[in-house]
Coordinates of C-alpha atoms in Angstrom, one line a residue:
M1 CA 174.2 -131.5 114.9
T2 CA 176.7 -132.4 117.9
S3 CA 175.5 -132.3 121.6
E4 CA 177.8 -129.7 122.9
L5 CA 176.8 -126.8 125.0
T6 CA 178.3 -124.4 122.8
V7 CA 176.4 -125.6 119.8
I8 CA 173.1 -125.3 121.6
K9 CA 173.7 -121.7 122.8
N10 CA 174.6 -121.1 119.1
H11 CA 171.5 -122.1 117.5
S12 CA 169.3 -120.5 120.3
Q13 CA 170.9 -117.2 118.8
G14 CA 169.6 -118.1 115.3
K15 CA 167.2 -116.0 113.3
K16 CA 165.3 -119.2 112.6
H17 CA 165.4 -120.2 115.9
K18 CA 164.2 -117.1 117.1
Q19 CA 161.4 -116.4 114.8
N20 CA 159.9 -120.1 116.0
I21 CA 159.8 -119.0 119.2
R22 CA 158.2 -115.7 118.9
D23 CA 155.8 -117.8 116.2
T24 CA 155.0 -120.1 119.1
K25 CA 154.3 -116.9 121.9
N26 CA 152.0 -115.5 119.3
T27 CA 150.2 -118.9 118.9
I28 CA 149.6 -119.1 122.3
K29 CA 148.3 -115.5 122.9
E30 CA 146.1 -115.8 120.1
S31 CA 144.6 -119.1 121.3
F32 CA 143.7 -117.8 124.5
L33 CA 142.3 -114.6 122.8
S34 CA 140.4 -116.0 119.9
N35 CA 136.8 -116.1 119.7
E36 CA 136.4 -119.1 117.7
S37 CA 135.9 -121.6 120.5
T38 CA 133.4 -123.9 122.3
L39 CA 132.5 -124.0 125.9
L40 CA 135.0 -126.4 126.7
D41 CA 137.9 -124.8 125.4
D42 CA 136.7 -121.6 127.2
N43 CA 136.9 -123.7 130.4
V44 CA 140.3 -125.7 129.8
K45 CA 142.0 -122.2 128.8
S46 CA 140.5 -120.9 132.1
A47 CA 141.7 -123.7 134.1
E48 CA 145.5 -123.6 132.3
I49 CA 145.5 -119.6 133.1
K50 CA 144.6 -120.1 136.7
L51 CA 147.0 -123.3 137.3
C52 CA 150.0 -120.4 135.9
A53 CA 148.8 -117.6 138.3
F54 CA 148.9 -120.2 140.8
L55 CA 152.6 -121.3 140.3
V56 CA 153.2 -117.5 140.2
E57 CA 151.4 -116.4 143.2
H58 CA 153.1 -119.2 145.7
N59 CA 156.7 -118.7 143.2
I60 CA 156.6 -122.1 142.1
A61 CA 159.1 -123.2 139.3
F62 CA 157.6 -123.4 136.0
N63 CA 159.4 -126.9 135.5
A64 CA 156.8 -128.4 137.7
T65 CA 154.3 -128.3 135.3
E66 CA 156.2 -131.1 133.6
H67 CA 154.3 -133.7 135.8
L68 CA 151.7 -131.3 136.9
D69 CA 148.9 -131.9 133.9
S70 CA 149.9 -135.6 133.9
L71 CA 149.3 -135.7 137.4
L72 CA 145.8 -133.9 137.6
K73 CA 144.9 -136.4 134.4
S74 CA 145.4 -139.4 136.6
I75 CA 143.5 -137.6 139.7
F76 CA 140.7 -136.5 137.9
P77 CA 140.1 -139.1 134.9
D78 CA 136.2 -138.4 134.9
S79 CA 137.0 -134.2 134.1
Q80 CA 136.8 -133.8 130.5
I81 CA 138.3 -130.4 131.2
C82 CA 141.2 -132.3 132.7
Q83 CA 141.9 -134.3 130.1
N84 CA 142.1 -131.8 127.7
I85 CA 144.3 -129.8 129.9
K86 CA 147.9 -129.3 127.9
L87 CA 150.3 -127.3 130.0
K88 CA 154.1 -127.7 130.1
R89 CA 157.1 -125.1 131.2
T90 CA 157.2 -123.2 127.9
K91 CA 153.5 -123.0 127.3
A92 CA 153.1 -121.8 131.0
T93 CA 155.9 -119.6 130.8
A94 CA 154.2 -117.9 127.4
V95 CA 150.8 -117.9 129.4
V96 CA 152.3 -115.8 132.4
T97 CA 154.1 -113.2 130.1
N98 CA 151.9 -113.0 127.2
V99 CA 148.5 -113.2 129.1
I100 CA 148.3 -112.8 132.6
S101 CA 151.3 -110.2 132.6
P102 CA 149.5 -107.9 130.0
F103 CA 145.9 -108.2 131.4
T104 CA 147.0 -107.1 135.0
K105 CA 149.4 -104.5 134.0
N106 CA 146.3 -103.1 132.1
S107 CA 143.8 -103.4 134.7
L108 CA 146.2 -101.6 136.9
V109 CA 146.7 -98.8 134.6
D110 CA 143.2 -98.2 134.4
T111 CA 142.8 -98.1 137.8
L112 CA 145.5 -95.4 138.3
K113 CA 144.1 -93.1 135.4
N114 CA 141.1 -92.7 137.9
T115 CA 142.9 -93.1 141.0
K116 CA 144.5 -91.1 143.8
F117 CA 147.4 -93.3 144.6
S118 CA 151.3 -93.3 146.5
V119 CA 154.3 -94.3 145.1
M120 CA 157.0 -96.6 147.4
I121 CA 160.6 -96.9 145.6
D122 CA 163.4 -98.7 147.1
E123 CA 166.8 -99.2 144.7
S124 CA 168.9 -102.5 145.4
T125 CA 171.6 -104.5 144.0
D126 CA 171.2 -108.2 143.4
I127 CA 173.6 -111.1 143.1
S128 CA 174.4 -110.5 140.0
C129 CA 175.5 -106.9 140.7
S130 CA 172.7 -105.4 138.7
S131 CA 170.9 -102.2 140.5
T132 CA 167.3 -102.3 140.1
M133 CA 164.9 -100.4 141.3
C134 CA 161.3 -101.8 142.6
I135 CA 158.3 -99.5 142.3
I136 CA 154.9 -100.0 144.3
V137 CA 151.9 -98.0 144.1
R138 CA 149.5 -98.0 147.1
F139 CA 145.6 -97.0 146.7
Y140 CA 142.1 -97.4 147.7
C141 CA 140.3 -100.3 146.2
P142 CA 136.7 -100.2 145.9
S143 CA 135.9 -103.6 144.9
Q144 CA 138.1 -105.1 148.2
N145 CA 136.8 -101.9 150.4
E146 CA 140.6 -101.7 151.7
I147 CA 143.7 -100.1 151.2
V148 CA 146.1 -102.1 148.8
S149 CA 149.5 -102.4 147.6
R150 CA 150.4 -103.3 144.0
F151 CA 153.4 -104.0 142.0
W152 CA 154.0 -101.6 139.3
D153 CA 157.3 -102.0 137.9
L154 CA 161.1 -103.5 138.2
V155 CA 163.3 -101.4 136.6
Q156 CA 167.1 -101.6 135.6
L157 CA 169.3 -98.2 136.3
H158 CA 172.3 -99.1 134.5
D159 CA 172.3 -99.6 131.0
K160 CA 175.6 -101.0 130.0
T161 CA 174.9 -100.6 125.9
N162 CA 174.7 -96.6 126.9
S163 CA 178.2 -94.2 127.1
E164 CA 176.1 -91.9 129.0
D165 CA 174.9 -94.3 131.7
K166 CA 174.0 -92.1 134.8
G167 CA 173.4 -94.5 137.6
A168 CA 171.6 -94.7 140.8
T169 CA 171.5 -91.0 141.3
A170 CA 168.7 -88.9 142.7
Q171 CA 167.9 -87.7 139.4
N172 CA 167.9 -91.0 137.3
L173 CA 165.9 -92.4 140.0
F174 CA 163.2 -89.9 139.9
D175 CA 163.3 -89.8 136.3
T176 CA 163.0 -93.4 135.9
C177 CA 160.2 -93.8 138.4
I178 CA 158.2 -90.8 136.6
K179 CA 158.9 -92.2 133.3
T180 CA 157.2 -95.5 134.1
F181 CA 153.7 -93.5 134.5
T182 CA 153.8 -91.1 131.9
Q183 CA 154.7 -93.8 129.2
H184 CA 151.5 -95.6 130.3
T185 CA 149.7 -91.8 130.3
I186 CA 148.8 -92.0 133.7
P187 CA 147.8 -88.7 135.2
L188 CA 150.9 -87.3 137.1
R189 CA 148.4 -85.3 139.4
N190 CA 146.8 -88.4 140.9
I191 CA 150.1 -89.2 142.7
I192 CA 149.2 -87.7 146.4
G193 CA 152.4 -89.6 148.4
F194 CA 155.9 -90.4 147.9
G195 CA 157.5 -93.2 150.6
S196 CA 161.3 -94.5 150.8
D197 CA 163.8 -95.6 153.0
S198 CA 165.8 -92.5 154.8
C199 CA 168.9 -92.5 152.8
N200 CA 170.4 -89.5 151.6
T201 CA 169.6 -90.5 148.0
M202 CA 165.8 -91.2 148.8
F203 CA 165.1 -88.1 151.6
G204 CA 168.4 -85.7 152.1
A205 CA 168.3 -82.5 152.2
H206 CA 169.6 -81.2 149.1
N207 CA 169.5 -82.8 145.8
S208 CA 167.3 -86.1 146.9
V209 CA 164.4 -87.8 145.1
S210 CA 162.1 -86.7 148.2
Q211 CA 163.4 -83.1 147.2
K212 CA 162.4 -83.8 143.3
I213 CA 159.1 -85.0 143.9
K214 CA 158.3 -81.8 146.0
L215 CA 159.5 -79.3 143.4
N216 CA 157.8 -80.8 140.5
F217 CA 154.2 -82.2 142.9
P218 CA 153.8 -79.4 145.4
G219 CA 151.2 -81.1 148.1
V220 CA 152.9 -84.3 147.9
Y221 CA 153.1 -85.8 151.3
L222 CA 156.3 -87.4 151.7
M223 CA 156.5 -90.3 154.6
K224 CA 160.2 -92.3 155.5
C225 CA 159.8 -95.6 156.1
I226 CA 159.2 -96.0 160.0
C227 CA 160.6 -99.6 160.4
H228 CA 164.0 -98.4 158.6
S229 CA 164.1 -95.3 161.0
L230 CA 163.5 -97.8 164.5
H231 CA 166.3 -100.0 162.5
L232 CA 168.8 -97.0 162.5
A233 CA 168.0 -95.6 165.6
C234 CA 168.2 -99.0 167.3
S235 CA 171.7 -99.6 165.9
E236 CA 173.1 -96.5 166.3
A237 CA 172.3 -96.3 170.3
C238 CA 173.8 -99.8 170.3
K239 CA 177.1 -98.4 169.0
K240 CA 177.5 -97.4 172.5
L241 CA 178.2 -101.2 173.7
P242 CA 181.3 -102.7 173.1
T243 CA 182.3 -104.0 169.5
R244 CA 183.1 -107.4 170.7
C245 CA 179.3 -108.1 171.9
E246 CA 178.5 -108.3 168.0
D247 CA 181.9 -109.6 167.2
L248 CA 181.5 -112.8 169.1
V249 CA 178.2 -113.8 167.7
R250 CA 179.7 -113.7 164.5
Q251 CA 182.8 -115.5 165.6
I252 CA 181.1 -118.2 167.2
Y253 CA 178.6 -118.7 163.7
N254 CA 181.7 -118.9 161.9
F255 CA 183.1 -121.2 164.0
F256 CA 180.8 -123.9 163.5
S257 CA 178.8 -123.0 160.0
H258 CA 180.9 -125.0 157.6
S259 CA 181.7 -128.0 160.2
S260 CA 179.2 -131.1 160.9
K261 CA 181.7 -132.6 163.6
R262 CA 181.8 -129.1 165.6
Q263 CA 178.0 -129.0 165.5
S264 CA 177.9 -132.8 166.6
Q265 CA 180.4 -132.2 169.1
L266 CA 178.2 -128.9 170.5
Y267 CA 175.0 -131.6 170.8
Q268 CA 177.0 -133.8 173.1
F269 CA 177.3 -130.3 175.7
Q270 CA 173.7 -129.4 174.9
S271 CA 172.2 -132.9 175.8
F272 CA 174.8 -133.0 178.9
L273 CA 173.1 -129.6 180.1
D274 CA 169.5 -130.5 179.1
L275 CA 169.3 -127.8 176.6
Q276 CA 167.4 -127.8 173.2
D277 CA 169.6 -128.5 170.5
H278 CA 169.2 -125.7 168.2
K279 CA 171.7 -124.1 166.1
I280 CA 173.4 -120.8 166.3
L281 CA 172.0 -118.3 164.3
H282 CA 173.7 -115.8 161.8
P283 CA 173.1 -112.2 162.3
S284 CA 172.0 -110.5 158.8
A285 CA 174.3 -107.7 157.6
T286 CA 171.7 -105.5 156.5
R287 CA 169.0 -105.9 158.8
W288 CA 170.4 -104.9 162.3
L289 CA 167.3 -105.7 164.4
S290 CA 167.8 -109.8 163.6
L291 CA 170.3 -109.5 166.2
T292 CA 167.8 -110.1 168.8
S293 CA 166.8 -113.7 167.7
V294 CA 170.7 -114.4 167.5
V295 CA 171.0 -113.2 171.3
N296 CA 168.3 -115.0 172.3
R297 CA 170.0 -118.2 171.1
I298 CA 173.4 -117.3 172.3
I299 CA 171.7 -116.7 176.0
E300 CA 169.8 -120.0 175.6
Q301 CA 173.1 -122.1 175.1
W302 CA 175.5 -120.1 176.8
D303 CA 176.6 -122.8 179.5
A304 CA 177.0 -125.0 176.5
L305 CA 179.0 -122.7 174.4
R306 CA 181.2 -121.8 177.5
L307 CA 181.9 -125.6 178.4
F308 CA 182.3 -126.5 174.8
F309 CA 184.6 -123.4 173.8
N310 CA 186.7 -124.4 177.7
D311 CA 187.3 -127.9 175.9
K312 CA 188.4 -127.0 172.7
W313 CA 190.8 -123.9 174.0
L314 CA 192.3 -126.5 176.3
S315 CA 192.7 -129.6 173.9
E316 CA 193.3 -127.8 170.7
K317 CA 194.9 -124.4 171.8
L318 CA 193.3 -122.3 168.5
A319 CA 193.8 -119.1 168.2
S320 CA 189.9 -118.4 167.6
T321 CA 188.9 -120.8 170.4
R322 CA 190.9 -118.5 172.7
I323 CA 189.5 -115.2 171.9
I324 CA 185.8 -117.2 172.0
C325 CA 186.4 -118.7 175.3
E326 CA 187.4 -115.5 176.9
Q327 CA 184.9 -113.4 175.8
L328 CA 182.1 -116.5 177.1
N329 CA 183.9 -116.6 180.7
D330 CA 183.9 -112.9 181.0
P331 CA 180.5 -111.8 183.5
F332 CA 180.4 -108.4 182.0
T333 CA 180.0 -109.5 178.6
K334 CA 177.2 -111.9 179.5
A335 CA 175.9 -108.8 181.1
F336 CA 175.4 -106.9 178.1
Y337 CA 174.0 -110.1 176.5
L338 CA 171.3 -109.9 179.2
F339 CA 170.5 -106.2 178.3
M340 CA 170.0 -106.8 174.8
E341 CA 168.1 -109.9 175.6
W342 CA 165.7 -107.3 177.1
V343 CA 165.7 -104.1 175.3
L344 CA 166.0 -105.3 171.6
P345 CA 162.6 -106.9 171.8
K346 CA 161.1 -103.6 172.6
F347 CA 162.0 -102.3 169.0
T348 CA 161.5 -105.4 167.5
L349 CA 157.8 -105.6 168.3
L350 CA 157.3 -102.4 167.9
N351 CA 158.8 -102.6 164.5
K352 CA 156.3 -105.5 163.8
Y353 CA 153.6 -103.4 165.0
F354 CA 154.1 -100.9 162.1
Q355 CA 154.4 -104.0 159.5
S356 CA 151.0 -104.5 159.9
E357 CA 148.8 -105.3 157.2
K358 CA 145.8 -103.6 159.2
V359 CA 144.8 -100.0 159.5
I360 CA 146.8 -98.8 162.5
L361 CA 146.6 -95.2 162.3
D362 CA 144.7 -94.4 165.0
K363 CA 146.9 -96.4 167.7
L364 CA 150.0 -95.1 166.3
H365 CA 150.4 -92.1 168.3
E366 CA 149.3 -94.2 171.5
R367 CA 151.9 -97.2 171.0
I368 CA 154.9 -94.8 170.2
M369 CA 153.8 -92.2 173.1
A370 CA 154.0 -95.9 175.2
A371 CA 157.3 -97.2 174.0
Y372 CA 158.9 -93.7 174.7
K373 CA 157.7 -93.5 178.3
D374 CA 158.9 -97.2 178.9
L375 CA 162.1 -96.7 178.1
L376 CA 162.5 -93.1 180.0
L377 CA 160.8 -94.6 183.0
C378 CA 164.1 -97.0 183.1
F379 CA 166.7 -94.5 183.8
M380 CA 164.4 -90.9 185.0
Q381 CA 162.3 -90.5 187.9
S382 CA 158.6 -91.7 187.3
S383 CA 157.1 -89.2 189.2
Y384 CA 158.5 -86.4 186.1
I385 CA 157.9 -88.7 183.2
M386 CA 154.0 -89.8 184.2
H387 CA 152.8 -86.1 185.1
T388 CA 154.8 -84.1 182.3
P389 CA 153.3 -84.2 178.7
P390 CA 155.5 -86.2 176.6
E391 CA 156.3 -83.3 174.3
E392 CA 157.7 -81.3 177.1
I393 CA 159.7 -83.8 179.0
N394 CA 163.7 -82.4 178.9
I395 CA 165.6 -86.1 178.3
T396 CA 168.7 -83.8 179.1
D397 CA 167.7 -82.6 182.3
R398 CA 170.2 -84.8 184.6
K399 CA 168.1 -83.9 188.0
Y400 CA 165.4 -86.2 186.9
Y401 CA 167.7 -89.3 186.1
L402 CA 167.7 -92.2 188.7
Q403 CA 170.7 -93.1 190.7
S404 CA 173.1 -95.8 188.8
K405 CA 171.9 -98.1 191.7
D406 CA 168.2 -97.5 190.6
I407 CA 168.6 -97.7 187.2
Y408 CA 166.5 -100.5 185.5
L409 CA 168.4 -103.0 182.9
G410 CA 166.2 -105.7 182.7
K411 CA 164.7 -108.6 185.4
K412 CA 168.0 -110.6 184.6
Y413 CA 170.7 -107.9 184.6
K414 CA 171.9 -106.8 187.8
I415 CA 173.8 -103.7 187.9
T416 CA 176.8 -102.7 190.3
H417 CA 177.9 -99.5 191.1
Y418 CA 181.4 -98.7 191.6
T419 CA 182.3 -95.7 193.2

């Protein structure tokens, strides 16, 4: 046998190799399920299972087990249990796949058969362009005395071997989700809630997953993702700002991202101005509110960046530096950034509040109303806002608007009224 990758791949597809793999997995599974074992053997098995669970919980590579058992044996030479542990990558993978996973799944199935629960789904495409749907169940756990969320399934939506592949349509998402429960004989009447993001496929007015759930399971509570809705509202509102504001942060990041020389040169300007040597952050393409931390970093490094790009434009005359240089020297551009520095944290903090793992149901309305009034007070008369019930406030009534010079846009922002 020659030591070439092609030969190894061909060997892995052979019948004998596949049979040996199956025999190995079955042997490991039987060894953990066997009743004929001593107390020491049981303790060793328990230790190996706990180690494997630790690897999974903390997302540690199975390759770490190649050195883990020998390390533990050297640390605990007086432990008979530790000295009998035999755990390498192949065995750890088999333990997780054939022991921990089936037990956890069966335990969750038994719970859902006797418990009312809600379903949360989200469809995404990974870096390999495989469209998958993640399914989470949420229910009350008596043993923990709290509401818990548990991973239920990860389903591939595209079947390359099927000529009638339906793709990530609303019907396919609905059918696939329900199938994961029916194949485990979980009563569908136990489903009492459904949640997802607010895209048209999930929560559209016609032919969406939520509409199909409402049709097939009357009485099920439907709820959009509040964090996603806040994200969309903030993103849509900031479209009123010039596009150059968001373009500028991307241009600055791209200028430094692949050049250690430029980053080192920027450090000289940061040192000269006694600024922290922080790197320029990259705004996320999918999570728009990540722009908050990016804007804060740009404002923090504004003077250093302005001096740096002035020097670059004068010395190298690059077209890319000219555009950035003009924006950094434009007082109106900085005014927009100061405004975003003030207003964006209002949304990010509210978003984080809704991501809390604690029960905050009794405080949601109060928190939303406080944020709502806080925004209205920036451009409407306080006497009207404070003495009018929130549901009766007419934000389109211009007679209650403040004059331009009185509009509050943050303590760092000074608005100038032109007539």
